[in-house]
């Protein structure tokens, strides 16, 4: 019944009725397909504050795509004659602004001019990227304030351009990490980041990143993904395999048939285990030992057991915390203790917007998903992991169209998927693309980030 109501709403007649009520259909997002052989093709305008420090590196990365890159006068002057500029255009597919030179509030007007003059020229499904420095690394309080100001600017631009399917992010690049920008700049310019907007991504100094094959960045890598039989996990497995990885896919015995189907499709290796069972950690370590180690682990398996806390049983609390948080930590610890995650590898947690903003009826779930963020924050600072080039990051999906969200009552679901700047739910693929980005060997500077894949949900921080 609810399917029929939903189909009626999504029909042309239904859309007309909603349009008359002022509820317009969201812009269809442009997503990546493997036939595309570049991360960005289109018109891009590159602008800069005075004394911009990231301009050279940004221009080098952009030149690796197929952009027709126009430069503002300021960018031209700072890049010098060696860098050519395309003619000015009436329409741009991306606006990139290097604000790393701001050290006082009054200089921020340069960013105002850049976006005031050009935002109307941004094409639908366009990209805005602002580059800055981490404000806590600033030399003065004034500089910290003006660098942090870029966060408010980028998040607000994301809200202003979201209705047309465009996205805006701030990349804060630590001093010395200029060579580590490439993976992030490519990802956020590309259609792979279609459902990610209003985010701040920190890029820190990391080792050598120069040998990646951008079309198969995970070639030769082995990735273990939990909960892969359906939904987001299935998309993660497919996407990592698309990018060249051999996937070990784990799921519980009742999902064995689906697990076998997904693994057969991508030539992966099925591993049947309940991650909370007593022998699971040993079983996983044995399987990984037989493979000679892994390069990536994605803790995707997760459940909800929703009840307000007064009505929630201890069993519902424990089950959710065990699967979503404790088991994942136990597996990671064992793999690290036995040195089974290779140098340059990545550990990825799956958090949730509800772990950031909280949710009525989800104290257990939100606690577990907030715990994932705490774990990532802490582990990403571990000096031993840093020395091995192992990164620890998380995604925090918002409303993603899966079996989990299809079970939400119709009206709540209809509203729920629209409560974000892009006015629509995301796809499992959108979460998977973010995870594949974390796994990219060129993204070693992306460490300790919890990246929201939520179309800039209006809830949460
Ligand atoms: P799903 O229920 O469709 O899939 C979860 C998978 O995990 C299933 O295959 C299930 O069998 C497996 N699993 C559950 N318990 C397990 C255990 N003990 N051991 C091994 N495998 C187990 O869920 P989904 O919507 O695809 O969500 C995947 C992840 O994304 C979860 O961590 C979820 O909390 C998170 N998430 C989802 C959304 C969303 O909108 N769907 C939003 C935020 C976060």
Coordinates of C-alpha atoms and ligand atoms in Angstrom, one line a residue:
X1 CA 0.0 0.0 0.0
X2 CA 2.7 2.5 1.0
X3 CA 4.6 1.6 -2.2
X4 CA 1.5 2.5 -4.2
X5 CA 1.2 5.9 -2.4
X6 CA 4.9 6.5 -3.0
X7 CA 4.6 5.6 -6.7
X8 CA 1.7 8.0 -7.0
X9 CA 3.7 10.8 -5.4
X10 CA 6.6 10.2 -7.7
X11 CA 4.4 10.1 -10.8
X12 CA 4.3 13.2 -13.1
X13 CA 0.8 14.0 -11.8
X14 CA 2.0 13.6 -8.2
X15 CA 4.9 15.9 -8.9
X16 CA 2.6 18.5 -10.4
X17 CA 0.4 18.4 -7.3
X18 CA 3.5 18.7 -5.0
X19 CA 4.9 21.5 -7.2
X20 CA 1.6 23.4 -6.8
X21 CA 2.1 23.1 -3.1
X22 CA 5.6 24.5 -3.4
X23 CA 7.4 21.2 -2.9
X24 CA 9.6 20.8 -6.0
X25 CA 11.2 17.6 -7.2
X26 CA 14.9 17.6 -6.2
X27 CA 17.6 18.0 -8.8
X28 CA 18.8 14.6 -10.0
X29 CA 22.4 14.3 -8.9
X30 CA 25.1 13.4 -11.4
X31 CA 27.0 10.3 -10.2
X32 CA 30.2 8.6 -11.3
X33 CA 30.2 5.8 -13.9
X34 CA 33.4 3.8 -14.7
X35 CA 33.2 4.9 -18.3
X36 CA 34.2 8.3 -17.3
X37 CA 38.0 8.5 -17.6
X38 CA 38.6 11.7 -15.8
X39 CA 37.7 13.1 -12.4
X40 CA 36.6 16.4 -13.8
X41 CA 35.8 17.7 -17.3
X42 CA 34.2 21.1 -17.5
X43 CA 34.8 24.7 -16.8
X44 CA 36.4 25.6 -13.6
X45 CA 37.2 29.0 -12.1
X46 CA 40.2 29.1 -9.7
X47 CA 40.4 32.1 -7.4
X48 CA 42.6 33.0 -4.5
X49 CA 43.1 35.3 -1.5
X50 CA 46.3 37.4 -1.4
X51 CA 49.3 35.3 -0.3
X52 CA 47.5 32.1 -1.2
X53 CA 49.7 29.1 -0.2
X54 CA 47.9 26.2 -1.9
X55 CA 47.3 27.6 -5.3
X56 CA 50.3 25.9 -7.0
X57 CA 49.4 22.5 -5.7
X58 CA 45.7 23.0 -6.6
X59 CA 46.5 24.2 -10.1
X60 CA 48.8 21.1 -10.6
X61 CA 46.0 18.7 -9.6
X62 CA 43.3 20.5 -11.7
X63 CA 45.6 20.3 -14.7
X64 CA 45.6 16.5 -14.4
X65 CA 41.9 16.4 -15.3
X66 CA 40.2 17.8 -18.4
X67 CA 39.2 21.1 -16.9
X68 CA 39.1 24.3 -18.9
X69 CA 40.6 26.3 -16.0
X70 CA 40.0 30.1 -15.9
X71 CA 42.0 32.1 -13.3
X72 CA 40.9 35.2 -11.5
X73 CA 43.3 38.2 -11.7
X74 CA 44.6 37.4 -8.3
X75 CA 45.3 33.8 -9.1
X76 CA 46.9 34.7 -12.4
X77 CA 49.2 37.1 -10.7
X78 CA 50.3 34.6 -8.0
X79 CA 50.7 31.7 -10.4
X80 CA 52.8 33.6 -12.8
X81 CA 53.1 33.3 -16.6
X82 CA 53.8 29.6 -16.6
X83 CA 50.2 28.7 -16.0
X84 CA 47.7 29.4 -18.8
X85 CA 44.2 30.6 -18.2
X86 CA 41.1 29.7 -20.2
X87 CA 38.8 32.6 -21.2
X88 CA 36.2 33.8 -18.7
X89 CA 33.0 32.0 -19.0
X90 CA 29.3 32.7 -18.2
X91 CA 29.0 29.2 -16.7
X92 CA 31.3 27.2 -14.5
X93 CA 31.1 23.6 -13.4
X94 CA 33.3 24.3 -10.4
X95 CA 34.5 27.2 -8.4
X96 CA 37.7 26.7 -6.4
X97 CA 38.9 29.3 -4.0
X98 CA 42.2 29.2 -2.1
X99 CA 41.6 31.2 1.1
X100 CA 44.8 30.0 2.9
X101 CA 46.3 33.5 2.8
X102 CA 43.7 35.1 5.0
X103 CA 45.2 36.2 8.3
X104 CA 42.7 39.0 9.3
X105 CA 38.9 39.3 9.2
X106 CA 38.9 42.3 6.9
X107 CA 40.7 40.3 4.1
X108 CA 37.7 37.9 4.0
X109 CA 36.0 40.3 1.7
X110 CA 38.1 38.9 -1.1
X111 CA 36.1 35.6 -0.7
X112 CA 32.9 37.6 -0.7
X113 CA 33.8 39.2 -4.1
X114 CA 34.8 35.8 -5.6
X115 CA 31.5 34.1 -4.7
X116 CA 29.3 37.2 -5.0
X117 CA 30.5 37.6 -8.6
X118 CA 30.4 34.0 -9.6
X119 CA 27.9 31.9 -7.7
X120 CA 25.2 32.6 -10.2
X121 CA 27.4 31.2 -12.9
X122 CA 27.7 27.8 -11.2
X123 CA 26.0 25.1 -13.3
X124 CA 23.6 22.5 -11.7
X125 CA 25.4 19.7 -9.9
X126 CA 28.4 22.1 -9.7
X127 CA 31.2 22.0 -7.2
X128 CA 32.5 24.6 -4.8
X129 CA 35.8 23.9 -3.0
X130 CA 37.4 26.2 -0.6
X131 CA 41.0 25.6 0.5
X132 CA 42.3 26.8 3.8
X133 CA 44.6 26.0 6.7
X134 CA 43.7 24.3 10.0
X135 CA 42.7 27.2 12.2
X136 CA 44.4 25.6 15.2
X137 CA 47.7 25.7 13.4
X138 CA 47.5 29.5 12.9
X139 CA 50.2 31.9 14.2
X140 CA 47.7 34.4 15.6
X141 CA 44.2 34.5 16.9
X142 CA 43.2 36.7 14.1
X143 CA 44.5 34.2 11.5
X144 CA 42.7 31.4 13.4
X145 CA 39.5 33.3 13.2
X146 CA 39.7 34.1 9.5
X147 CA 40.6 30.5 8.7
X148 CA 37.7 29.2 10.7
X149 CA 35.5 31.7 9.0
X150 CA 35.9 29.7 5.9
X151 CA 34.0 26.9 7.5
X152 CA 30.9 29.0 8.0
X153 CA 31.3 30.3 4.5
X154 CA 31.5 26.9 2.9
X155 CA 28.7 25.3 4.9
X156 CA 26.4 28.3 4.0
X157 CA 27.4 28.1 0.4
X158 CA 26.4 24.4 0.5
X159 CA 23.0 25.5 1.8
X160 CA 22.6 28.1 -0.9
X161 CA 23.6 25.9 -3.9
X162 CA 22.1 22.6 -2.7
X163 CA 18.7 23.0 -4.4
X164 CA 20.4 22.8 -7.8
X165 CA 22.3 19.7 -6.8
X166 CA 25.6 21.5 -6.2
X167 CA 28.0 20.8 -3.3
X168 CA 30.5 22.9 -1.3
X169 CA 33.3 21.8 0.9
X170 CA 36.2 23.2 2.8
X171 CA 39.6 21.3 2.7
X172 CA 41.9 22.4 5.4
X173 CA 45.5 21.5 4.4
X174 CA 48.2 21.4 7.1
X175 CA 51.5 23.0 6.3
X176 CA 53.7 20.5 4.5
X177 CA 50.6 18.5 3.3
X178 CA 50.3 20.3 0.0
X179 CA 51.3 17.1 -1.8
X180 CA 48.6 15.2 0.0
X181 CA 45.8 17.2 -1.4
X182 CA 45.4 15.4 -4.7
X183 CA 43.0 12.6 -3.7
X184 CA 40.7 14.9 -1.8
X185 CA 40.6 17.6 -4.5
X186 CA 39.9 15.0 -7.2
X187 CA 37.2 13.3 -5.1
X188 CA 35.3 16.4 -4.2
X189 CA 35.5 17.8 -7.8
X190 CA 34.2 14.4 -9.2
X191 CA 30.7 13.0 -9.3
X192 CA 31.8 10.4 -6.8
X193 CA 31.0 13.0 -4.1
X194 CA 27.5 13.7 -5.4
X195 CA 25.7 13.4 -2.0
X196 CA 28.4 14.9 0.2
X197 CA 28.1 18.6 0.9
X198 CA 28.9 21.1 3.6
X199 CA 31.8 19.2 4.9
X200 CA 35.2 20.1 6.3
X201 CA 38.0 17.6 5.5
X202 CA 41.3 17.9 7.2
X203 CA 44.4 16.9 5.3
X204 CA 47.5 16.2 7.3
X205 CA 51.1 15.5 6.3
X206 CA 51.6 11.9 5.2
X207 CA 54.2 9.9 3.3
X208 CA 54.7 9.1 -0.4
X209 CA 51.5 9.2 -2.5
X210 CA 52.8 9.2 -6.0
X211 CA 52.2 5.8 -7.5
X212 CA 48.5 5.4 -7.5
X213 CA 46.6 4.3 -10.6
X214 CA 43.6 6.7 -10.4
X215 CA 41.3 4.4 -12.4
X216 CA 42.1 1.4 -10.2
X217 CA 43.4 2.9 -7.0
X218 CA 42.9 -0.2 -5.0
X219 CA 44.5 -2.6 -7.5
X220 CA 46.4 -5.3 -5.6
X221 CA 44.7 -4.4 -2.3
X222 CA 42.7 -6.7 -0.1
X223 CA 39.7 -5.2 1.8
X224 CA 37.6 -6.9 4.5
X225 CA 34.1 -5.5 4.7
X226 CA 31.5 -6.6 7.2
X227 CA 27.7 -6.8 6.6
X228 CA 28.1 -7.0 2.8
X229 CA 25.0 -9.1 1.8
X230 CA 22.8 -6.1 1.1
X231 CA 22.3 -2.4 1.4
X232 CA 25.3 -0.2 2.0
X233 CA 27.7 -3.1 2.6
X234 CA 26.9 -4.6 -0.8
X235 CA 27.6 -1.2 -2.5
X236 CA 30.9 -0.9 -0.6
X237 CA 32.0 -4.4 -1.7
X238 CA 31.1 -3.6 -5.3
X239 CA 32.8 -0.2 -5.3
X240 CA 36.0 -1.4 -3.7
X241 CA 36.0 -4.3 -6.3
X242 CA 35.4 -1.7 -9.1
X243 CA 38.4 0.1 -7.9
X244 CA 40.6 -3.0 -8.1
X245 CA 40.4 -4.5 -4.6
X246 CA 39.9 -8.2 -3.7
X247 CA 37.1 -8.1 -1.2
X248 CA 36.6 -10.5 1.7
X249 CA 32.9 -10.1 2.5
X250 CA 31.6 -11.1 5.9
X251 CA 28.0 -11.6 7.0
X252 CA 25.9 -13.8 9.3
X253 CA 24.8 -17.3 8.5
X254 CA 21.2 -16.4 7.8
X255 CA 22.5 -14.1 5.0
X256 CA 24.7 -16.8 3.5
X257 CA 22.8 -17.1 0.1
X258 CA 22.9 -13.3 -0.4
X259 CA 26.5 -13.2 0.7
X260 CA 27.4 -15.9 -1.9
X261 CA 25.5 -14.0 -4.6
X262 CA 27.3 -10.7 -3.9
X263 CA 30.8 -12.3 -3.6
X264 CA 30.3 -14.3 -6.8
X265 CA 29.4 -11.1 -8.7
X266 CA 32.7 -9.4 -7.7
X267 CA 34.9 -12.4 -7.4
X268 CA 35.2 -11.8 -3.7
X269 CA 35.7 -14.2 -0.8
X270 CA 32.8 -14.9 1.5
X271 CA 33.3 -15.3 5.2
X272 CA 30.4 -16.4 7.3
X273 CA 30.6 -15.1 10.9
X274 CA 28.5 -13.2 13.4
X275 CA 31.0 -10.5 14.5
X276 CA 29.7 -10.7 18.1
X277 CA 30.1 -14.5 18.4
X278 CA 32.9 -15.8 20.7
X279 CA 35.0 -17.3 17.9
X280 CA 34.5 -14.5 15.3
X281 CA 37.7 -12.6 16.0
X282 CA 39.8 -15.7 15.7
X283 CA 38.0 -16.8 12.6
X284 CA 38.6 -13.4 11.0
X285 CA 42.3 -13.3 12.0
X286 CA 42.7 -16.9 10.6
X287 CA 41.1 -15.9 7.3
X288 CA 43.3 -12.8 7.1
X289 CA 46.4 -14.6 8.0
X290 CA 45.8 -17.1 5.2
X291 CA 45.7 -14.1 2.8
X292 CA 48.9 -12.6 4.2
X293 CA 47.2 -9.6 5.7
X294 CA 44.7 -7.0 4.5
X295 CA 45.0 -3.4 3.4
X296 CA 41.6 -2.2 4.4
X297 CA 38.9 -3.0 7.0
X298 CA 35.4 -1.5 6.7
X299 CA 33.2 -2.0 9.8
X300 CA 29.9 -1.7 8.1
X301 CA 27.7 -4.3 9.9
X302 CA 25.2 -2.6 12.0
X303 CA 21.7 -2.9 13.4
X304 CA 19.0 -0.7 15.0
X305 CA 16.8 -1.8 17.9
X306 CA 14.7 1.3 18.4
X307 CA 12.8 2.1 21.6
X308 CA 12.7 5.1 23.9
X309 CA 15.1 4.4 26.7
X310 CA 12.3 3.9 29.2
X311 CA 10.9 1.1 27.0
X312 CA 14.2 -0.4 25.9
X313 CA 15.3 -3.7 27.2
X314 CA 18.9 -4.2 28.3
X315 CA 19.2 -6.9 25.6
X316 CA 18.3 -4.3 22.9
X317 CA 20.8 -1.9 24.3
X318 CA 23.6 -4.5 24.5
X319 CA 23.0 -6.1 21.1
X320 CA 23.2 -2.7 19.4
X321 CA 26.3 -1.6 21.3
X322 CA 28.0 -5.0 20.7
X323 CA 27.4 -5.2 17.0
X324 CA 27.9 -1.5 16.1
X325 CA 30.8 -0.7 18.4
X326 CA 32.4 -3.3 20.7
X327 CA 32.8 -6.1 18.1
X328 CA 34.4 -3.8 15.5
X329 CA 36.9 -2.6 18.1
X330 CA 37.7 -6.1 19.1
X331 CA 38.4 -7.2 15.6
X332 CA 40.5 -4.1 14.8
X333 CA 42.6 -4.6 18.0
X334 CA 43.2 -8.3 17.2
X335 CA 44.2 -7.5 13.6
X336 CA 46.6 -4.8 14.7
X337 CA 48.1 -6.9 17.5
X338 CA 48.8 -9.6 15.0
X339 CA 50.2 -7.1 12.5
X340 CA 47.6 -8.2 9.9
X341 CA 46.8 -4.7 8.6
X342 CA 49.5 -3.8 6.1
X343 CA 51.5 -0.5 6.1
X344 CA 49.6 2.1 4.2
X345 CA 46.3 0.5 5.0
X346 CA 43.0 2.0 6.2
X347 CA 40.5 1.3 8.9
X348 CA 37.0 2.7 8.2
X349 CA 34.1 2.9 10.7
X350 CA 30.5 3.5 9.7
X351 CA 28.9 6.0 12.0
X352 CA 25.6 7.8 11.4
X353 CA 24.1 11.3 11.5
X354 CA 22.2 10.1 14.4
X355 CA 25.4 9.5 16.2
X356 CA 26.2 13.2 15.8
X357 CA 22.8 14.7 16.4
X358 CA 21.1 12.0 18.5
X359 CA 17.6 10.6 17.7
X360 CA 14.5 9.9 19.7
X361 CA 14.1 6.2 20.3
X362 CA 17.8 5.5 19.3
X363 CA 19.8 6.1 22.5
X364 CA 21.5 2.7 22.0
X365 CA 22.1 3.3 18.2
X366 CA 23.3 6.9 18.6
X367 CA 25.6 6.0 21.5
X368 CA 27.2 3.2 19.4
X369 CA 27.6 5.5 16.4
X370 CA 29.0 8.4 18.4
X371 CA 31.4 5.8 19.9
X372 CA 32.6 5.0 16.4
X373 CA 33.6 8.7 16.0
X374 CA 35.4 8.7 19.3
X375 CA 37.3 5.6 18.3
X376 CA 38.3 7.1 15.0
X377 CA 39.4 10.4 16.7
X378 CA 41.6 8.5 19.2
X379 CA 43.0 5.9 16.9
X380 CA 44.0 8.3 14.2
X381 CA 46.4 10.0 16.6
X382 CA 48.2 6.7 17.4
X383 CA 51.8 7.3 16.6
X384 CA 52.5 3.6 15.7
X385 CA 49.6 3.6 13.2
X386 CA 50.8 6.9 11.8
X387 CA 54.3 5.6 11.4
X388 CA 52.9 2.7 9.4
X389 CA 50.8 5.0 7.3
X390 CA 47.5 3.4 8.5
X391 CA 44.6 5.8 8.5
X392 CA 41.5 5.7 10.6
X393 CA 38.4 7.5 9.4
X394 CA 34.6 7.1 9.4
X395 CA 31.6 7.9 7.3
X396 CA 28.4 9.2 8.9
X397 CA 25.6 8.5 6.5
X398 CA 22.4 10.4 6.7
X399 CA 19.2 9.2 5.0
X400 CA 20.3 6.4 2.6
X401 CA 17.8 4.5 0.6
X402 CA 18.2 0.9 1.9
X403 CA 16.1 -1.8 3.5
X404 CA 16.8 -0.1 6.9
X405 CA 15.2 3.2 5.8
X406 CA 12.5 1.5 3.7
X407 CA 11.1 0.2 7.0
X408 CA 10.5 3.7 8.2
X409 CA 6.7 4.7 8.1
X410 CA 5.8 6.4 4.8
X411 CA 5.3 10.0 5.8
X412 CA 8.3 10.0 8.1
X413 CA 10.3 8.6 5.3
X414 CA 9.0 11.1 2.8
X415 CA 10.0 14.0 5.0
X416 CA 13.1 12.3 6.3
X417 CA 14.8 12.0 3.0
X418 CA 14.2 15.7 2.1
X419 CA 15.6 17.2 5.3
X420 CA 18.9 18.1 3.8
X421 CA 20.4 20.7 1.4
X422 CA 20.0 18.4 -1.6
X423 CA 16.4 17.6 -0.7
X424 CA 16.7 13.9 -1.3
X425 CA 18.0 10.6 0.2
X426 CA 21.4 9.3 -0.8
X427 CA 22.2 6.0 -2.4
X428 CA 24.3 3.2 -0.8
X429 CA 26.8 4.0 -3.6
X430 CA 27.3 7.5 -2.2
X431 CA 28.5 6.0 1.1
X432 CA 30.6 3.4 -0.7
X433 CA 32.4 6.1 -2.8
X434 CA 33.4 8.0 0.4
X435 CA 34.8 4.7 1.8
X436 CA 36.7 4.0 -1.4
X437 CA 38.2 7.5 -1.1
X438 CA 39.5 6.7 2.4
X439 CA 41.1 3.5 1.0
X440 CA 42.9 5.3 -1.8
X441 CA 46.6 5.1 -1.2
X442 CA 46.9 8.7 -2.3
X443 CA 44.6 9.7 0.5
X444 CA 47.0 8.9 3.3
X445 CA 46.8 12.6 4.5
X446 CA 43.1 12.0 5.1
X447 CA 43.2 10.7 8.6
X448 CA 40.9 11.1 11.6
X449 CA 38.0 12.5 9.6
X450 CA 34.3 11.6 10.1
X451 CA 32.8 12.5 6.7
X452 CA 29.1 13.0 6.7
X453 CA 27.4 11.5 3.6
X454 CA 24.0 13.1 4.2
X455 CA 23.4 15.9 1.6
X456 CA 24.1 18.3 4.5
X457 CA 21.4 17.0 6.8
X458 CA 19.7 19.8 8.7
X459 CA 20.2 17.9 11.9
X460 CA 23.3 17.3 13.8
X461 CA 26.4 19.5 14.0
Ligands
LIG1 P1 21.3 -3.4 6.5 O1 20.5 -3.8 7.7 O2 20.6 -3.3 5.2 O3 22.6 -4.2 6.4 C1 23.4 -4.5 7.5 C2 24.2 -5.8 7.2 O4 25.0 -6.1 8.4 C3 23.3 -7.0 6.9 O5 23.8 -7.7 5.8 C4 23.4 -7.8 8.2 O6 23.2 -9.2 8.0 C5 24.8 -7.5 8.7 N1 25.0 -7.7 10.1 C6 24.2 -7.4 11.1 N2 24.6 -7.9 12.3 C7 25.8 -8.6 12.0 C8 26.7 -9.3 12.8 N3 26.5 -9.5 14.1 N4 27.7 -9.9 12.2 C9 27.9 -9.8 10.9 N5 27.1 -9.1 10.1 C10 26.0 -8.5 10.6 O7 21.8 -1.9 6.9 P2 22.3 -0.7 5.9 O8 21.2 0.3 5.9 O9 23.0 -1.2 4.7 O10 23.4 0.0 6.9 C11 24.8 -0.4 6.9 C12 25.5 0.4 7.9 O11 25.3 1.8 7.7 C13 25.1 0.2 9.3 O12 26.2 0.2 10.2 C14 24.1 1.3 9.6 O13 24.1 1.6 11.0 C15 24.8 2.4 8.8 N6 23.9 3.5 8.5 C16 22.8 3.3 7.6 C17 22.0 4.4 7.3 C18 20.9 4.3 6.3 O14 20.2 5.3 6.0 N7 20.6 3.1 5.8 C19 22.2 5.6 7.9 C20 23.3 5.8 8.8 C21 24.1 4.7 9.0

